[in-house]
Coordinates of N, CA and C and ligand atoms in Angstrom, one line a residue:
X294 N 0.8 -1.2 0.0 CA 0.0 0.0 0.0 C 0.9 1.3 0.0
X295 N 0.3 2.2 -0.7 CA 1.0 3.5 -0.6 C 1.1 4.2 0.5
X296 N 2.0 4.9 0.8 CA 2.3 5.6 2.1 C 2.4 6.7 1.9
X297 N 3.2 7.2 1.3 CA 3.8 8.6 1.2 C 3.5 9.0 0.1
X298 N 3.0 10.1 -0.2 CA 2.5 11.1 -1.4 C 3.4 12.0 -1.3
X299 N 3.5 12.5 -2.9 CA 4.7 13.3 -3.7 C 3.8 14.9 -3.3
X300 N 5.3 15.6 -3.4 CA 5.0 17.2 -3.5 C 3.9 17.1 -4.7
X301 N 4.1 16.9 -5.8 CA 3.7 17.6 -6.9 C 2.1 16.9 -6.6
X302 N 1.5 15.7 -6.0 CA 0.3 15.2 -5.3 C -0.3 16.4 -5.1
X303 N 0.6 16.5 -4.2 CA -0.1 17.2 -2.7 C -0.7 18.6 -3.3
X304 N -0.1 19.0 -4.0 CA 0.1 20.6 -4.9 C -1.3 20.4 -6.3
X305 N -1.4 19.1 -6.1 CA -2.7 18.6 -7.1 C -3.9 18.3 -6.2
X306 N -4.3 18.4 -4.8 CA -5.1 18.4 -4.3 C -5.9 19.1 -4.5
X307 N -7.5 18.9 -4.8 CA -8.2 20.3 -5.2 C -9.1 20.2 -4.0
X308 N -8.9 20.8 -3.6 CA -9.7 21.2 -2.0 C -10.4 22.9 -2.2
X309 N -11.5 22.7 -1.4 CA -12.4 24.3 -1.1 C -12.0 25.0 0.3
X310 N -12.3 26.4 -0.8 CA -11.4 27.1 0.5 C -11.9 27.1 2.0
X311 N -13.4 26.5 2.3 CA -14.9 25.8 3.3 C -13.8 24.8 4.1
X312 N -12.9 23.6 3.4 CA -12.6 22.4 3.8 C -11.0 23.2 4.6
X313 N -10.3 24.0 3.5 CA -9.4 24.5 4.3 C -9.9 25.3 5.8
X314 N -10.5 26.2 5.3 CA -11.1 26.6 6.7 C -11.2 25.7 8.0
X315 N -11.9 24.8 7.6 CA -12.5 23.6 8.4 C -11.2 22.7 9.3
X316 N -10.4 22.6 8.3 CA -9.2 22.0 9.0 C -9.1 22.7 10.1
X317 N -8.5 24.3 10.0 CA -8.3 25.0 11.1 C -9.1 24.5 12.3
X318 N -10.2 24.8 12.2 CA -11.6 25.0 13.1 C -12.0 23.7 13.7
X319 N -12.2 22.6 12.9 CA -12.2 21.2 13.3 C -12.4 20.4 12.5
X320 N -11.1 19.2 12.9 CA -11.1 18.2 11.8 C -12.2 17.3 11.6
X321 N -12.8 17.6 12.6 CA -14.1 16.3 12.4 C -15.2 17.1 12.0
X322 N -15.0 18.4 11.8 CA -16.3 19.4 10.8 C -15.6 19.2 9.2
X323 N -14.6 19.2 9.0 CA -13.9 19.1 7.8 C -14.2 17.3 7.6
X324 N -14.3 16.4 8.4 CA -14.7 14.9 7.3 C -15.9 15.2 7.5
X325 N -17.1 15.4 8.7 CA -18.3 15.4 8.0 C -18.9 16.1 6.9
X326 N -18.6 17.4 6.9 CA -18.5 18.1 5.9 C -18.2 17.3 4.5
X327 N -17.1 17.1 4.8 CA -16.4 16.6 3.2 C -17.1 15.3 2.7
X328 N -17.7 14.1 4.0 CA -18.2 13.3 3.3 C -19.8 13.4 3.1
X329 N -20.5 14.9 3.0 CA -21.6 15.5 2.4 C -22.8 15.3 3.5
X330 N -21.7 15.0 4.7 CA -23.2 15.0 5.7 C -22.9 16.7 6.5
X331 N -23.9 17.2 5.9 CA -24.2 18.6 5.8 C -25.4 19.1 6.5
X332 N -25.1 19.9 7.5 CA -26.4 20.6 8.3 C -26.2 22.1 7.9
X333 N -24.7 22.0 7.1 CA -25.0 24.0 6.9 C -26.6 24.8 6.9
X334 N -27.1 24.3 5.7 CA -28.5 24.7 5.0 C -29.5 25.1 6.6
X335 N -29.6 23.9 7.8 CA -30.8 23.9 8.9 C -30.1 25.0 9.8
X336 N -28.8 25.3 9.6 CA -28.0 26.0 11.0 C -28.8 27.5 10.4
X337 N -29.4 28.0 11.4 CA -29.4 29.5 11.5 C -28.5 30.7 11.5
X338 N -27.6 29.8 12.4 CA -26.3 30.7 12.7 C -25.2 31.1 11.0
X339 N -25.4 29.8 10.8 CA -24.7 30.1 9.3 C -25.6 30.3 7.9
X340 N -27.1 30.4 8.1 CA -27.8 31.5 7.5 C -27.5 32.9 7.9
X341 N -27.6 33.3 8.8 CA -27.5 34.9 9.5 C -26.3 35.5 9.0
X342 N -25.1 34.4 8.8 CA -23.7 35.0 8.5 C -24.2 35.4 6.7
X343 N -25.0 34.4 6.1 CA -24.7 34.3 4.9 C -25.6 35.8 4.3
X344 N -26.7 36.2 5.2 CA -27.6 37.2 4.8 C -26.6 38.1 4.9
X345 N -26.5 38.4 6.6 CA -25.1 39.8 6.6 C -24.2 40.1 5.6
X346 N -23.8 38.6 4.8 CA -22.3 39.2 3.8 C -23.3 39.7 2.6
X347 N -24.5 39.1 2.0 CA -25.1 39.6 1.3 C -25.9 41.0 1.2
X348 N -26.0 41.2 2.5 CA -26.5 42.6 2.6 C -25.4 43.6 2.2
X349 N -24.6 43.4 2.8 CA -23.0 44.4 2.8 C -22.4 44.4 1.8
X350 N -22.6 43.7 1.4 CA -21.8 43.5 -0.3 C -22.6 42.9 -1.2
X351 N -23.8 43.3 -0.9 CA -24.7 43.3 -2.4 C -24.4 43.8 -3.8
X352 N -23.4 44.7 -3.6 CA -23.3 45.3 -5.1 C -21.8 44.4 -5.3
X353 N -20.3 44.5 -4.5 CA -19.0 44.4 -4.6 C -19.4 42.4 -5.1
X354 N -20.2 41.9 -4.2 CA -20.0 40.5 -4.0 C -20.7 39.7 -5.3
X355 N -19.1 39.0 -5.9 CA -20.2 38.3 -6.9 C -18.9 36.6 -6.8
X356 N -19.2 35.7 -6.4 CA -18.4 34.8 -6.5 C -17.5 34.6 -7.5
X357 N -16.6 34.1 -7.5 CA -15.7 34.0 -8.5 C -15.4 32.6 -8.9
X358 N -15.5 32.2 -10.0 CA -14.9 30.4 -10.2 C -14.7 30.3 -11.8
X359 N -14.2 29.2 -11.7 CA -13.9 29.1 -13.2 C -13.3 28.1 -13.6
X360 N -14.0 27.1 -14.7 CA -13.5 26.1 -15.0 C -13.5 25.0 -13.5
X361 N -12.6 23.7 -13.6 CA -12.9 22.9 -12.7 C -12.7 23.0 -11.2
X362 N -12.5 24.1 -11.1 CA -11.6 24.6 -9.6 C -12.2 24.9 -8.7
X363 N -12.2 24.0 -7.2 CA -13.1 24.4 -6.0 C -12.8 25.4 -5.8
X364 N -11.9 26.6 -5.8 CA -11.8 28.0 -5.6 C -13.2 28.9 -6.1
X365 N -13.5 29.3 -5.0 CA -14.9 30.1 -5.2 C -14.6 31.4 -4.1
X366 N -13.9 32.4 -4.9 CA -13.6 34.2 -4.1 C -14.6 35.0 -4.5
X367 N -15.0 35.1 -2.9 CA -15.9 36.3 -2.9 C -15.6 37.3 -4.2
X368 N -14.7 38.1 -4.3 CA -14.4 38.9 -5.1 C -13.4 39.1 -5.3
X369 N -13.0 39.8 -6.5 CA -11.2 39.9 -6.9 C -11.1 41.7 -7.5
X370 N -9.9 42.0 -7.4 CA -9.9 43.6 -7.5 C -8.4 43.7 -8.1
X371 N -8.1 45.0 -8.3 CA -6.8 44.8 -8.9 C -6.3 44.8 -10.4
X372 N -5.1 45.2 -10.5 CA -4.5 45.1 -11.5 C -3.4 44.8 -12.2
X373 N -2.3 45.3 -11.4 CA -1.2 44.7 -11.4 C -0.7 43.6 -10.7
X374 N -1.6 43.1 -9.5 CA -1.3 41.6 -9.1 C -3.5 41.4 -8.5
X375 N -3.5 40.7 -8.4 CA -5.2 40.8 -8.0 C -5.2 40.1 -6.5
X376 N -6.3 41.3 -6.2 CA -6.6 41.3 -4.5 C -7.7 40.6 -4.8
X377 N -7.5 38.9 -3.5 CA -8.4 38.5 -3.3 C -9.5 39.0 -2.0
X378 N -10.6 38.7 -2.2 CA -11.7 39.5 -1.3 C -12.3 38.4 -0.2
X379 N -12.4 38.3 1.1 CA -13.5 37.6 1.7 C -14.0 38.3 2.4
X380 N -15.7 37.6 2.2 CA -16.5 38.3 3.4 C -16.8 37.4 4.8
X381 N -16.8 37.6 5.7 CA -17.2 36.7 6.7 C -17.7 37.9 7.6
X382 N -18.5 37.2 8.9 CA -19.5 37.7 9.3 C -18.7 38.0 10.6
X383 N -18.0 37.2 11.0 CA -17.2 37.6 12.6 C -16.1 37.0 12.6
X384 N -15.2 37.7 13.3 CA -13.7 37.5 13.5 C -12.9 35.8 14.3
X385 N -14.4 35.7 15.5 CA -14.3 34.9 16.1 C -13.4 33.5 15.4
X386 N -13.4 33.3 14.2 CA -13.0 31.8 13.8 C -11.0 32.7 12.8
X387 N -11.1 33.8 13.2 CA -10.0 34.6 12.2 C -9.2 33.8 11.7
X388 N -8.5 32.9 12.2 CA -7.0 32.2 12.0 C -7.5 31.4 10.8
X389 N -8.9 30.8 10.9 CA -9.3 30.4 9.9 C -9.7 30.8 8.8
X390 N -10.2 32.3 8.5 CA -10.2 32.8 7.8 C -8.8 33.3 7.1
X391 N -8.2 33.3 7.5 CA -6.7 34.2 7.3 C -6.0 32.6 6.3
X392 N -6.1 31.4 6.7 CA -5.6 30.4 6.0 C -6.5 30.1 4.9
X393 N -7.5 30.3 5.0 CA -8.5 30.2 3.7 C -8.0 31.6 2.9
X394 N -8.2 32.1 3.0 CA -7.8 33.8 1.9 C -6.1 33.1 1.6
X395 N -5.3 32.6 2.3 CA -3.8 32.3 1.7 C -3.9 31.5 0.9
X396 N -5.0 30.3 0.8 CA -4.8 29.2 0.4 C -5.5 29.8 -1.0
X397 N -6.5 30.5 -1.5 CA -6.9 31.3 -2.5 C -5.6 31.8 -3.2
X398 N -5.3 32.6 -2.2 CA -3.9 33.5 -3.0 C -3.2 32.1 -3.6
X399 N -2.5 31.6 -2.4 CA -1.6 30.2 -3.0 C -1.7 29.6 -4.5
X400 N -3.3 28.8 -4.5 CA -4.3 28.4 -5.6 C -3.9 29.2 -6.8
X401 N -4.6 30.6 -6.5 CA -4.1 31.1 -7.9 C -2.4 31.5 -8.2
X402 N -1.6 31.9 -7.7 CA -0.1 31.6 -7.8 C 0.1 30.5 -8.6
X403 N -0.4 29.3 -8.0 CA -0.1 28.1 -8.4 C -0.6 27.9 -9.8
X404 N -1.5 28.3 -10.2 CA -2.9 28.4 -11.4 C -1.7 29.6 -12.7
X405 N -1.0 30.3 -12.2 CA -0.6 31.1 -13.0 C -0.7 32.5 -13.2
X406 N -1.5 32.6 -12.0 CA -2.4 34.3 -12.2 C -0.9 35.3 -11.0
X407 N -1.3 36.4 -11.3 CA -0.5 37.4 -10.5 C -0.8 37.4 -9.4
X408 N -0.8 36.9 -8.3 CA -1.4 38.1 -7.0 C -1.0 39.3 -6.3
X409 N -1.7 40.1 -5.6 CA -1.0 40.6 -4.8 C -1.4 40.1 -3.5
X410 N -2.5 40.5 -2.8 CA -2.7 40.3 -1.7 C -4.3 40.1 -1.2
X411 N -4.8 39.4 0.0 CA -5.9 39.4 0.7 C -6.1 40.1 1.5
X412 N -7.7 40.7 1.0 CA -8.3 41.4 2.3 C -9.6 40.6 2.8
X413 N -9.9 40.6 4.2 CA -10.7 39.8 4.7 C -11.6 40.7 5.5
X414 N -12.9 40.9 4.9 CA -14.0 41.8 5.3 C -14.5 41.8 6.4
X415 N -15.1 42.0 7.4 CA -15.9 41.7 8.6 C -16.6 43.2 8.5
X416 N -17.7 43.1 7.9 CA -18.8 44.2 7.5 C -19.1 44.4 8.8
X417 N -19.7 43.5 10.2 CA -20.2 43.7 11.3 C -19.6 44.4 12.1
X418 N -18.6 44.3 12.0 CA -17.6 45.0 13.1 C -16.7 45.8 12.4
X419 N -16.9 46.8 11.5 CA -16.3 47.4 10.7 C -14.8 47.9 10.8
X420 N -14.9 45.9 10.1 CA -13.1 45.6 10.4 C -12.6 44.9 9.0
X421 N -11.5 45.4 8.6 CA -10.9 44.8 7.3 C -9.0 44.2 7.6
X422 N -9.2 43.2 7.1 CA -7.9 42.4 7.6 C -6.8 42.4 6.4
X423 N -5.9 42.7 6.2 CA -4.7 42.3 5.1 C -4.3 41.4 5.2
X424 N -4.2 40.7 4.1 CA -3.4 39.0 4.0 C -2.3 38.7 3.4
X425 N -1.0 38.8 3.6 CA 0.1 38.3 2.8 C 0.0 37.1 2.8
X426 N 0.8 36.4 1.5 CA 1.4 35.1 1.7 C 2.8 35.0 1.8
X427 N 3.5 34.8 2.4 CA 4.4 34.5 2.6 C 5.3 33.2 2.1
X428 N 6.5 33.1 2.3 CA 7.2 31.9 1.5 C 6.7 30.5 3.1
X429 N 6.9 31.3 4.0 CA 6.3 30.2 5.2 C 5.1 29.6 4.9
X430 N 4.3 30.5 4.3 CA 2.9 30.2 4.5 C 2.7 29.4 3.3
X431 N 3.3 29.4 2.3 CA 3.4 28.2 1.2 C 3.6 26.3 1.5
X432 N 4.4 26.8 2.6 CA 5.0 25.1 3.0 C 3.9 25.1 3.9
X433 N 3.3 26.2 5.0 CA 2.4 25.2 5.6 C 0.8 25.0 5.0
X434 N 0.4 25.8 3.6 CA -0.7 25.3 3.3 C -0.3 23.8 2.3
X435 N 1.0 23.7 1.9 CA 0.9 22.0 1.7 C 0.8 21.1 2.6
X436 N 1.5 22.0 4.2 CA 1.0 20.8 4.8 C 0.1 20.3 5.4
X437 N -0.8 21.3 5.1 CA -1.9 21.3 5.6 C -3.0 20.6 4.4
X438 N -2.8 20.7 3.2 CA -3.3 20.2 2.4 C -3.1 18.2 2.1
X439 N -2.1 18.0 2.6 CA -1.6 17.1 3.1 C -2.4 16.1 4.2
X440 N -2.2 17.3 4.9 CA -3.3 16.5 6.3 C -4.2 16.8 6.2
X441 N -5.1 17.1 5.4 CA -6.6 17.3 5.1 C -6.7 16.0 4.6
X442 N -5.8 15.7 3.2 CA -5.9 14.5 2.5 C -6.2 13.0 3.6
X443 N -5.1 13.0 4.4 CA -5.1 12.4 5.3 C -6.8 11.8 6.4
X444 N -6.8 13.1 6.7 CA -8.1 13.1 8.1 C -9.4 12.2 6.8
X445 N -9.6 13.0 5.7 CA -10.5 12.0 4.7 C -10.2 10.9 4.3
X446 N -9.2 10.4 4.6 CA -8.9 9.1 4.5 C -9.1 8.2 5.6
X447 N -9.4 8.7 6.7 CA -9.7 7.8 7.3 C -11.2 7.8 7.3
X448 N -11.5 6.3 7.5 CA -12.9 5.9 7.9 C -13.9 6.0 8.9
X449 N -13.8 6.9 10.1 CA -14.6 7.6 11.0 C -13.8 9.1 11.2
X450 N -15.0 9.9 11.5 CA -15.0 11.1 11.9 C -13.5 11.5 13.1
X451 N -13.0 11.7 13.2 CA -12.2 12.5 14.4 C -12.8 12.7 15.3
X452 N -12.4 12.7 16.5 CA -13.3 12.8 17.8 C -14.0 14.3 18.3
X453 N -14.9 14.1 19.1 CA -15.3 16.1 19.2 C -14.6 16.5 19.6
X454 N -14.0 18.0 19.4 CA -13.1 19.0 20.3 C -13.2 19.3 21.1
X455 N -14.6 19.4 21.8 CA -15.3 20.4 22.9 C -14.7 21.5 23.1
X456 N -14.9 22.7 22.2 CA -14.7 23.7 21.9 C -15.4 24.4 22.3
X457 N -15.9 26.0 23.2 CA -16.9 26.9 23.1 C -17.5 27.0 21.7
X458 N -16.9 27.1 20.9 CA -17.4 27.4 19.7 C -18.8 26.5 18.7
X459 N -18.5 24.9 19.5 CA -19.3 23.7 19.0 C -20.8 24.6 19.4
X460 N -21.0 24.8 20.1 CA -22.4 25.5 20.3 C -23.2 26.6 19.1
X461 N -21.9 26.7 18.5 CA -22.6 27.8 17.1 C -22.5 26.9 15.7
X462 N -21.7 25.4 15.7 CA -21.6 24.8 14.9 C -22.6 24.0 14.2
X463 N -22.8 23.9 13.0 CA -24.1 23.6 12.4 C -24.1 21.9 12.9
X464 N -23.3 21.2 13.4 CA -23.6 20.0 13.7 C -23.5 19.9 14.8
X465 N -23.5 20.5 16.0 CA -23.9 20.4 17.5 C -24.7 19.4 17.8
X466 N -26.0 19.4 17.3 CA -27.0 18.3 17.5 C -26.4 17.1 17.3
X467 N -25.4 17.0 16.0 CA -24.8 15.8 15.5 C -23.8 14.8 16.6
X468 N -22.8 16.0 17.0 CA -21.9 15.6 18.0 C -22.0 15.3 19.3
X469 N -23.3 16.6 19.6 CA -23.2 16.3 21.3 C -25.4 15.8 21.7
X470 N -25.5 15.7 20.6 CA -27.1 15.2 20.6 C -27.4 13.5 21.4
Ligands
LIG603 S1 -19.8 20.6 17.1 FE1 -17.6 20.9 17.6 S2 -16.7 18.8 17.5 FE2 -18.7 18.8 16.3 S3 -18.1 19.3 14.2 FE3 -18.7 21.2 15.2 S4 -16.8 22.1 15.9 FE4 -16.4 19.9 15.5

């Protein structure tokens, strides 16, 4: 059996910037998620986020995608390198957002396009965040793409985190029901 996966694999992973996020936040939201057992749609809490970004960026917000690529950016701007855009509703999960907006920048780098840099919206709290990528931040979204590959490869979920946060997560009922 195979063990070890090559750079150039791992660099061919097509993951959503949702799943990256998810890694951060929890691995066992990133396999249920991933293997399509999905409560997003019933969670309120992640309706409320989804209305707020649409209210605030009704006009700026138009997804972005193209061709076969789970990359889906809020919006892009720019011209001599292009600024990727996210909107999120609250800061609270940041670190996760901040690796999602890199892994976007990363993606397109990798795709061929120019970037310059991420900004990461929070309309509610009228807060905007700058995103570099950095040469660090290259090695660790492979390795992170890596161990994403990994956690879906196994055949049960990861265990709960017991997080304050599980209480706003669309599978609460799932994990602690
Ligand atoms: S409720 Fe907590 S443990 Fe369960 S998926 Fe959500 S964040 Fe993870």
């Amino acid at each position: 059996m195979k063990m070890t996966i090559s750079y150039e694999e791992i660099t061919n992973l097509k993951f959503t910037g949702t799943q990256v996020a998810y890694y951060v936040i929890c691995k066992r939201k990133l396999w249920l998620f991933s293997k399509g057992l999905s409560y997003e749609s019933e969670s309120e809490f992640v309706e409320l986020g989804k209305l707020l970004d649409e209210r605030a960026f009704k006009r700026e917000k138009e997804e972005v995608e193209w061709g076969e690529n789970p990359v889906k950016i809020d919006f892009l701007t720019g011209e001599e390198g292009l600024v990727v855009h996210e909107v999120k509703h609250s800061p609270k999960l940041e670190e996760a957002h901040v690796l999602q907006v890199k892994y976007y920048l990363w993606f397109l780098e990798k795709s061929g396009v120019k970037v310059s840099h991420g900004i990461i919206h929070y309309p509610k709290q009228r807060k905007v965040l700058r995103v570099e990528l950095t040469q660090e931040d290259r090695k660790v979204i492979v390795e992170a793409l890596e161990n994403i590959q990994k956690v879906l490869l196994e055949e049960k979920p990861p265990e709960v985190i017991k997080k304050p946060y599980c209480k706003k997560c669309a599978y609460y009922e799932f994990c602690y029901g």
